[in-house]
Amino acid sequence: MTIITASDPAHLSHRERSDRVSDPGEGSSSAALPVGNRKTTVGIARSNSRTEPGPVRFVIIVLALTFLTVFVVLPLVVVFAQAFSKGFIAYFAALAEPEAWSAIKLTLLVAAISVGLNLVFGVLAAWAIAKFDFSGKTFLITLIDLPFSVSPVIAGLVFVLLFGAQGYFGPWLQAHNINVLFAVPGIVLVTIFVTFPFVARALIPLMQEQGTQEEEAAISLGASGLQTFFRVTLPNIKWGLLYGVLLCNARAMGEFGAVSVVSGHIRGETNTMPLLVEILYNEYQFVSSFAIASLLAMLALITLVVKTVLERRLDEGQAPSDH
Amino acid sequence: MTIEVKNIVKKFGAFAALDNVDLKVGNGELLALLGPSGSGKTTLLRIIAGLDWPDSGELSFDGEDALGRGASERQVGFVFQHYALFRHMTVFENVAFGLRVQPRGVRKDEATIRARVKELLDLVQLDWLSSRYPSQLSGGQRQRIALARALAIEPRILLLDEPFGALDAKVRKELRQWLRSLHSEISVTTIFVTHDQEEALEVANRVVVMDKGRIEQIGTPGEVYDSPATAFVHGFIGESIVLPVDVRDGAVRLGGSALDIGANGAASGASKLFVRRHDMQIGPPGSGALQGAVRHVRSFGPIQRAEVALSAGEGNTVIEIDAPRDRELRAGEMVGLQPRRYRIFAAQK
C-alpha cells in the first residue's frame, strides 16, 4: 500500500512540449499584423475544434469526473475520515506514540540522506550526459532508467543478496561488525537505488536543450570551472533541479516494497512510515494506521501543489535567450 | 596583439575540419574568415579562443605559445553566433560577468565595475536596457550586448562567430557599419567568421577565404575579388559565369569551336573559364568570342540582367550577364559577347 506512487518516468519530460514559449526576439514581422486580425483567426480555430454536440461533451465530462472521484478523491477522503474517526485527540495521540514518532524520524532521515546524495549523483550524471560526448553514453542513459523498470521488491532482494549473511559482502561486513541489512544503512541504500532516476531524468532534457554555449561564454570571460557551474549552470537548471528533488523526496518517503525487503521490520528501529502503516493496519489499529497514512497523503498533496508551481516556473524560465 | 597559426590540423573522426592551416594576423587588424559551411572557419576561431584544441600545430599570441593556456586565461573576447547571453541575468549582469569572476586580487570594487559596465553599455548605445533580460531583447540588441560583454574583460583579441548571421537584412547592414566604426575606435585585433561574402568584403581589412579545411587565399577585399587565386575563390566570391573549356596549345575551345581569346598562359587540358557577370561585353551579333540569343531580361537599378543561351557548346548552355542600361536588350535578340576580363583555371578532377 504505497500511498505516494511515483510518477511515470515519461511524465518527467513534460517540459519538452512547451519549448519556445515566447520569443520576442525576431517577432517584429508578426507584430506588424493588426491585433484584431489575429484574434479573429484564433476565435475561428477554437469554434472549429468544438464540433461535438452538447450532450456528448456533457457525458464525457461527467465520466471523467466520476472516474476521478471514485479512484482519486474518494480514497483520499477515506484516509482522512478514518484517521479522524475517533476524534482529534485520538489522532494526535496515535501520532505521539513512540513507535509512530520513531517511524516519522526514520523516514525523514532516510529521505534527507538519499535525496541529498541523489541530488549530487543526479546533477553529475546529467552534467556528464548533457554536456559531454563519450562512448557508452546511451548505455549510461539506459542504466539510469533501470531503477524505474525494476520492481522495487527485486531491488530490495538484490541488496539482500549483496549484503545479507549469505551474500557477497555479508561475511566481511559481519566480521567488521557493520550492519547494513535490517538497519538504517540498508534502508538508505535501497531508497537511493529506487529514487536515483528522478533528479537525473528531470535535468537531462533541460541541460541538453540549453547546450554548452553559456558555459563556453563564461569560460571565455575568464570564469573558473566552479564559477561557471555556480553562476551559470546551476541558476539555469534550478527549477528543474527542485522539480526532480521534489519527486525524489516524495518517492523516498513513500517507498514501500524495496524498504520492506531490507528493513527487517524491527519495531521502533527500522520501520519507516509506509511500513508502519501496514503493520498497524494488520493489527486492526485503524486510527493509528490511518493517522500516519494521512501524513503521507498530506505530503502527496503538498508535493502536488509545489510540483504545479514548479512546472509553471520551468515553463516560464524556458524562454530561450537565443534563436 | 598578433596571432600566429602554424600547421594547425583538426580532425573530427575521419573528417579534417582544418588541414594544415597557416595564418598570421597583424596587430589591430579586422580580419574576416570567409567560406561555405563546413570549411573549418568556425573551428579555427574556436581553436584561437581555446574552446577547441587542434590535433597538431602551433598557436601563438605575440610570439608566446597560447595552446598551453585554457580559454579562461587567454583574455579573448568571444561573441557567439547565437550570442549565448546568460538568460537568468539582466543585461547589466551579463556585461558585468567577466569583471565579477576575476580573481580576488585583481577584481575591481563594485563602484568601478558599475562604472565600467555603464561605459560599455553606452558604447553599444544600449544603456537604457540594463535591467532587461536577454529574452526581452531583439536580435540586434542581443548581438550588441554580447559584444559589450566580450569587451568588458578588455580582450587582447576579439573573435566573432557569424556576428550577423541570425539578423534580418536591414539590421545586419546597420550593424556592419557599426562594427567597422567600433573597431576603428577600440582597434583591438578582431577576427570574424562569415559565410556572407558581401559582409566580409565590406567590413574586413583582410579576407581569408577557406574551403574544406584549407586556406584558399588571403588578401584585401580588392585582391580576393579582382584577382582570385583559385577557381574556388572565383566561384565563391562575386557572381561568376563559369564555362567548361578545353585549352590546347594556347587556344581556348568551348564545345569543339575555338574561342577568340588567349589562354593567358593556362596549362593545356580540361579547364574552366571564369568571367564576372559584368565583365561580359555585349555587342552586335557576329562580334566577340561568343554568340548567343537573349532569352529573358530583367531590369533593376543601373543594370539589366539578361539570360543568354549560347550558340557554342552543348546546345543549352545558358549564362546570366549584367549589362549597363545604356543599350536596352530585348528577349529573342541575337548578341555577340566578349569577355573583358577573365581567368582560366584547370578543372579539378
PDB file of C-alpha atoms in Angstrom, chain A residues 47-178:
ATOM      1  CA  SER A  47     -15.024  27.168 -32.592  1.00  0.00           C
ATOM      2  CA  ASN A  48     -13.939  24.721 -35.303  1.00  0.00           C
ATOM      3  CA  SER A  49     -12.336  22.427 -32.792  1.00  0.00           C
ATOM      4  CA  ARG A  50     -15.563  22.224 -30.760  1.00  0.00           C
ATOM      5  CA  THR A  51     -17.594  20.123 -33.067  1.00  0.00           C
ATOM      6  CA  GLU A  52     -19.034  17.625 -30.590  1.00  0.00           C
ATOM      7  CA  PRO A  53     -22.680  18.251 -29.752  1.00  0.00           C
ATOM      8  CA  GLY A  54     -23.516  19.418 -26.230  1.00  0.00           C
ATOM      9  CA  PRO A  55     -24.819  16.124 -24.785  1.00  0.00           C
ATOM     10  CA  VAL A  56     -21.702  14.237 -25.904  1.00  0.00           C
ATOM     11  CA  ARG A  57     -19.474  16.786 -24.190  1.00  0.00           C
ATOM     12  CA  PHE A  58     -21.588  16.550 -21.066  1.00  0.00           C
ATOM     13  CA  VAL A  59     -21.332  12.765 -20.922  1.00  0.00           C
ATOM     14  CA  ILE A  60     -17.560  12.826 -21.434  1.00  0.00           C
ATOM     15  CA  ILE A  61     -17.041  15.373 -18.678  1.00  0.00           C
ATOM     16  CA  VAL A  62     -19.303  13.504 -16.240  1.00  0.00           C
ATOM     17  CA  LEU A  63     -17.498  10.238 -16.969  1.00  0.00           C
ATOM     18  CA  ALA A  64     -14.117  11.830 -16.330  1.00  0.00           C
ATOM     19  CA  LEU A  65     -15.277  13.463 -13.112  1.00  0.00           C
ATOM     20  CA  THR A  66     -16.860  10.250 -11.824  1.00  0.00           C
ATOM     21  CA  PHE A  67     -13.726   8.308 -12.541  1.00  0.00           C
ATOM     22  CA  LEU A  68     -11.566  10.872 -10.750  1.00  0.00           C
ATOM     23  CA  THR A  69     -13.905  10.963  -7.762  1.00  0.00           C
ATOM     24  CA  VAL A  70     -14.050   7.213  -7.337  1.00  0.00           C
ATOM     25  CA  PHE A  71     -10.389   6.489  -7.902  1.00  0.00           C
ATOM     26  CA  VAL A  72      -8.607   9.573  -6.549  1.00  0.00           C
ATOM     27  CA  VAL A  73     -10.750  11.810  -4.381  1.00  0.00           C
ATOM     28  CA  LEU A  74     -12.666   9.103  -2.517  1.00  0.00           C
ATOM     29  CA  PRO A  75      -9.580   7.165  -1.306  1.00  0.00           C
ATOM     30  CA  LEU A  76      -8.028  10.417  -0.099  1.00  0.00           C
ATOM     31  CA  VAL A  77     -11.162  11.342   1.788  1.00  0.00           C
ATOM     32  CA  VAL A  78     -11.340   7.861   3.316  1.00  0.00           C
ATOM     33  CA  VAL A  79      -7.766   8.166   4.607  1.00  0.00           C
ATOM     34  CA  PHE A  80      -8.574  11.354   6.470  1.00  0.00           C
ATOM     35  CA  ALA A  81     -12.040  10.159   7.582  1.00  0.00           C
ATOM     36  CA  GLN A  82     -10.572   7.009   9.099  1.00  0.00           C
ATOM     37  CA  ALA A  83      -7.734   8.932  10.718  1.00  0.00           C
ATOM     38  CA  PHE A  84     -10.136  11.285  12.451  1.00  0.00           C
ATOM     39  CA  SER A  85     -12.869   8.678  13.100  1.00  0.00           C
ATOM     40  CA  LYS A  86     -12.206   8.672  16.859  1.00  0.00           C
ATOM     41  CA  GLY A  87     -11.711  12.421  17.091  1.00  0.00           C
ATOM     42  CA  PHE A  88      -8.737  14.772  17.086  1.00  0.00           C
ATOM     43  CA  ILE A  89      -7.346  13.614  20.411  1.00  0.00           C
ATOM     44  CA  ALA A  90      -7.092  10.016  19.290  1.00  0.00           C
ATOM     45  CA  TYR A  91      -5.473  11.217  16.049  1.00  0.00           C
ATOM     46  CA  PHE A  92      -2.711  13.181  17.754  1.00  0.00           C
ATOM     47  CA  ALA A  93      -2.286  10.501  20.422  1.00  0.00           C
ATOM     48  CA  ALA A  94      -1.690   7.987  17.641  1.00  0.00           C
ATOM     49  CA  LEU A  95       0.978  10.221  16.118  1.00  0.00           C
ATOM     50  CA  ALA A  96       2.607  10.803  19.505  1.00  0.00           C
ATOM     51  CA  GLU A  97       3.156   7.062  20.074  1.00  0.00           C
ATOM     52  CA  PRO A  98       6.922   6.385  20.334  1.00  0.00           C
ATOM     53  CA  GLU A  99       6.663   3.826  17.554  1.00  0.00           C
ATOM     54  CA  ALA A 100       4.975   6.317  15.236  1.00  0.00           C
ATOM     55  CA  TRP A 101       7.369   9.059  16.192  1.00  0.00           C
ATOM     56  CA  SER A 102      10.397   6.858  15.521  1.00  0.00           C
ATOM     57  CA  ALA A 103       8.969   5.891  12.122  1.00  0.00           C
ATOM     58  CA  ILE A 104       8.496   9.549  11.220  1.00  0.00           C
ATOM     59  CA  LYS A 105      12.046  10.389  12.276  1.00  0.00           C
ATOM     60  CA  LEU A 106      13.480   7.424  10.389  1.00  0.00           C
ATOM     61  CA  THR A 107      11.556   8.340   7.245  1.00  0.00           C
ATOM     62  CA  LEU A 108      12.783  11.930   7.408  1.00  0.00           C
ATOM     63  CA  LEU A 109      16.357  10.787   7.979  1.00  0.00           C
ATOM     64  CA  VAL A 110      16.303   8.289   5.116  1.00  0.00           C
ATOM     65  CA  ALA A 111      14.720  10.831   2.791  1.00  0.00           C
ATOM     66  CA  ALA A 112      17.243  13.519   3.736  1.00  0.00           C
ATOM     67  CA  ILE A 113      20.247  11.276   3.101  1.00  0.00           C
ATOM     68  CA  SER A 114      19.009   9.665  -0.086  1.00  0.00           C
ATOM     69  CA  VAL A 115      17.670  12.890  -1.603  1.00  0.00           C
ATOM     70  CA  GLY A 116      20.886  14.691  -0.700  1.00  0.00           C
ATOM     71  CA  LEU A 117      23.067  12.040  -2.306  1.00  0.00           C
ATOM     72  CA  ASN A 118      20.816  11.656  -5.327  1.00  0.00           C
ATOM     73  CA  LEU A 119      20.950  15.389  -5.825  1.00  0.00           C
ATOM     74  CA  VAL A 120      24.713  15.201  -6.182  1.00  0.00           C
ATOM     75  CA  PHE A 121      24.719  11.981  -8.255  1.00  0.00           C
ATOM     76  CA  GLY A 122      21.867  13.211 -10.427  1.00  0.00           C
ATOM     77  CA  VAL A 123      23.499  16.534 -11.231  1.00  0.00           C
ATOM     78  CA  LEU A 124      26.803  14.804 -12.002  1.00  0.00           C
ATOM     79  CA  ALA A 125      25.164  12.205 -14.243  1.00  0.00           C
ATOM     80  CA  ALA A 126      23.031  14.763 -16.052  1.00  0.00           C
ATOM     81  CA  TRP A 127      26.031  17.045 -16.474  1.00  0.00           C
ATOM     82  CA  ALA A 128      28.120  14.248 -17.944  1.00  0.00           C
ATOM     83  CA  ILE A 129      25.371  13.115 -20.285  1.00  0.00           C
ATOM     84  CA  ALA A 130      24.171  16.514 -21.440  1.00  0.00           C
ATOM     85  CA  LYS A 131      27.425  18.387 -21.826  1.00  0.00           C
ATOM     86  CA  PHE A 132      29.930  15.803 -22.987  1.00  0.00           C
ATOM     87  CA  ASP A 133      30.174  13.256 -25.742  1.00  0.00           C
ATOM     88  CA  PHE A 134      31.677   9.937 -24.791  1.00  0.00           C
ATOM     89  CA  SER A 135      31.299   6.334 -25.848  1.00  0.00           C
ATOM     90  CA  GLY A 136      28.824   4.373 -23.760  1.00  0.00           C
ATOM     91  CA  LYS A 137      26.598   7.393 -23.257  1.00  0.00           C
ATOM     92  CA  THR A 138      23.456   5.602 -24.440  1.00  0.00           C
ATOM     93  CA  PHE A 139      24.279   2.744 -22.113  1.00  0.00           C
ATOM     94  CA  LEU A 140      24.562   5.141 -19.190  1.00  0.00           C
ATOM     95  CA  ILE A 141      21.196   6.711 -20.002  1.00  0.00           C
ATOM     96  CA  THR A 142      19.617   3.254 -20.082  1.00  0.00           C
ATOM     97  CA  LEU A 143      21.283   2.395 -16.806  1.00  0.00           C
ATOM     98  CA  ILE A 144      19.869   5.496 -15.148  1.00  0.00           C
ATOM     99  CA  ASP A 145      16.388   4.331 -16.082  1.00  0.00           C
ATOM    100  CA  LEU A 146      16.931   0.859 -14.666  1.00  0.00           C
ATOM    101  CA  PRO A 147      15.501   1.561 -11.186  1.00  0.00           C
ATOM    102  CA  PHE A 148      12.266   2.686 -12.834  1.00  0.00           C
ATOM    103  CA  SER A 149      11.884  -0.547 -14.733  1.00  0.00           C
ATOM    104  CA  VAL A 150      12.888  -2.936 -11.945  1.00  0.00           C
ATOM    105  CA  SER A 151      10.255  -3.909  -9.392  1.00  0.00           C
ATOM    106  CA  PRO A 152      11.162  -2.363  -6.004  1.00  0.00           C
ATOM    107  CA  VAL A 153      10.918  -5.783  -4.385  1.00  0.00           C
ATOM    108  CA  ILE A 154      13.582  -7.093  -6.749  1.00  0.00           C
ATOM    109  CA  ALA A 155      15.702  -4.031  -5.941  1.00  0.00           C
ATOM    110  CA  GLY A 156      15.403  -4.919  -2.248  1.00  0.00           C
ATOM    111  CA  LEU A 157      16.283  -8.561  -2.912  1.00  0.00           C
ATOM    112  CA  VAL A 158      19.381  -7.541  -4.842  1.00  0.00           C
ATOM    113  CA  PHE A 159      20.653  -5.735  -1.778  1.00  0.00           C
ATOM    114  CA  VAL A 160      19.825  -8.741   0.409  1.00  0.00           C
ATOM    115  CA  LEU A 161      21.904 -10.877  -1.962  1.00  0.00           C
ATOM    116  CA  LEU A 162      24.757  -8.391  -1.782  1.00  0.00           C
ATOM    117  CA  PHE A 163      24.815  -7.575   1.908  1.00  0.00           C
ATOM    118  CA  GLY A 164      22.874 -10.444   3.569  1.00  0.00           C
ATOM    119  CA  ALA A 165      24.544 -13.054   5.759  1.00  0.00           C
ATOM    120  CA  GLN A 166      24.818 -15.397   2.760  1.00  0.00           C
ATOM    121  CA  GLY A 167      25.538 -12.562   0.352  1.00  0.00           C
ATOM    122  CA  TYR A 168      28.761 -11.441  -1.333  1.00  0.00           C
ATOM    123  CA  PHE A 169      29.785  -8.859   1.233  1.00  0.00           C
ATOM    124  CA  GLY A 170      27.868 -10.391   4.164  1.00  0.00           C
ATOM    125  CA  PRO A 171      30.695 -12.338   5.856  1.00  0.00           C
ATOM    126  CA  TRP A 172      33.128  -9.436   5.534  1.00  0.00           C
ATOM    127  CA  LEU A 173      30.599  -6.986   6.967  1.00  0.00           C
ATOM    128  CA  GLN A 174      29.803  -9.352   9.836  1.00  0.00           C
ATOM    129  CA  ALA A 175      33.491  -9.768  10.587  1.00  0.00           C
ATOM    130  CA  HIS A 176      33.840  -5.998  10.840  1.00  0.00           C
ATOM    131  CA  ASN A 177      30.619  -5.679  12.828  1.00  0.00           C
ATOM    132  CA  ILE A 178      28.905  -3.464  10.246  1.00  0.00           C
TER     133      ILE A 178
END
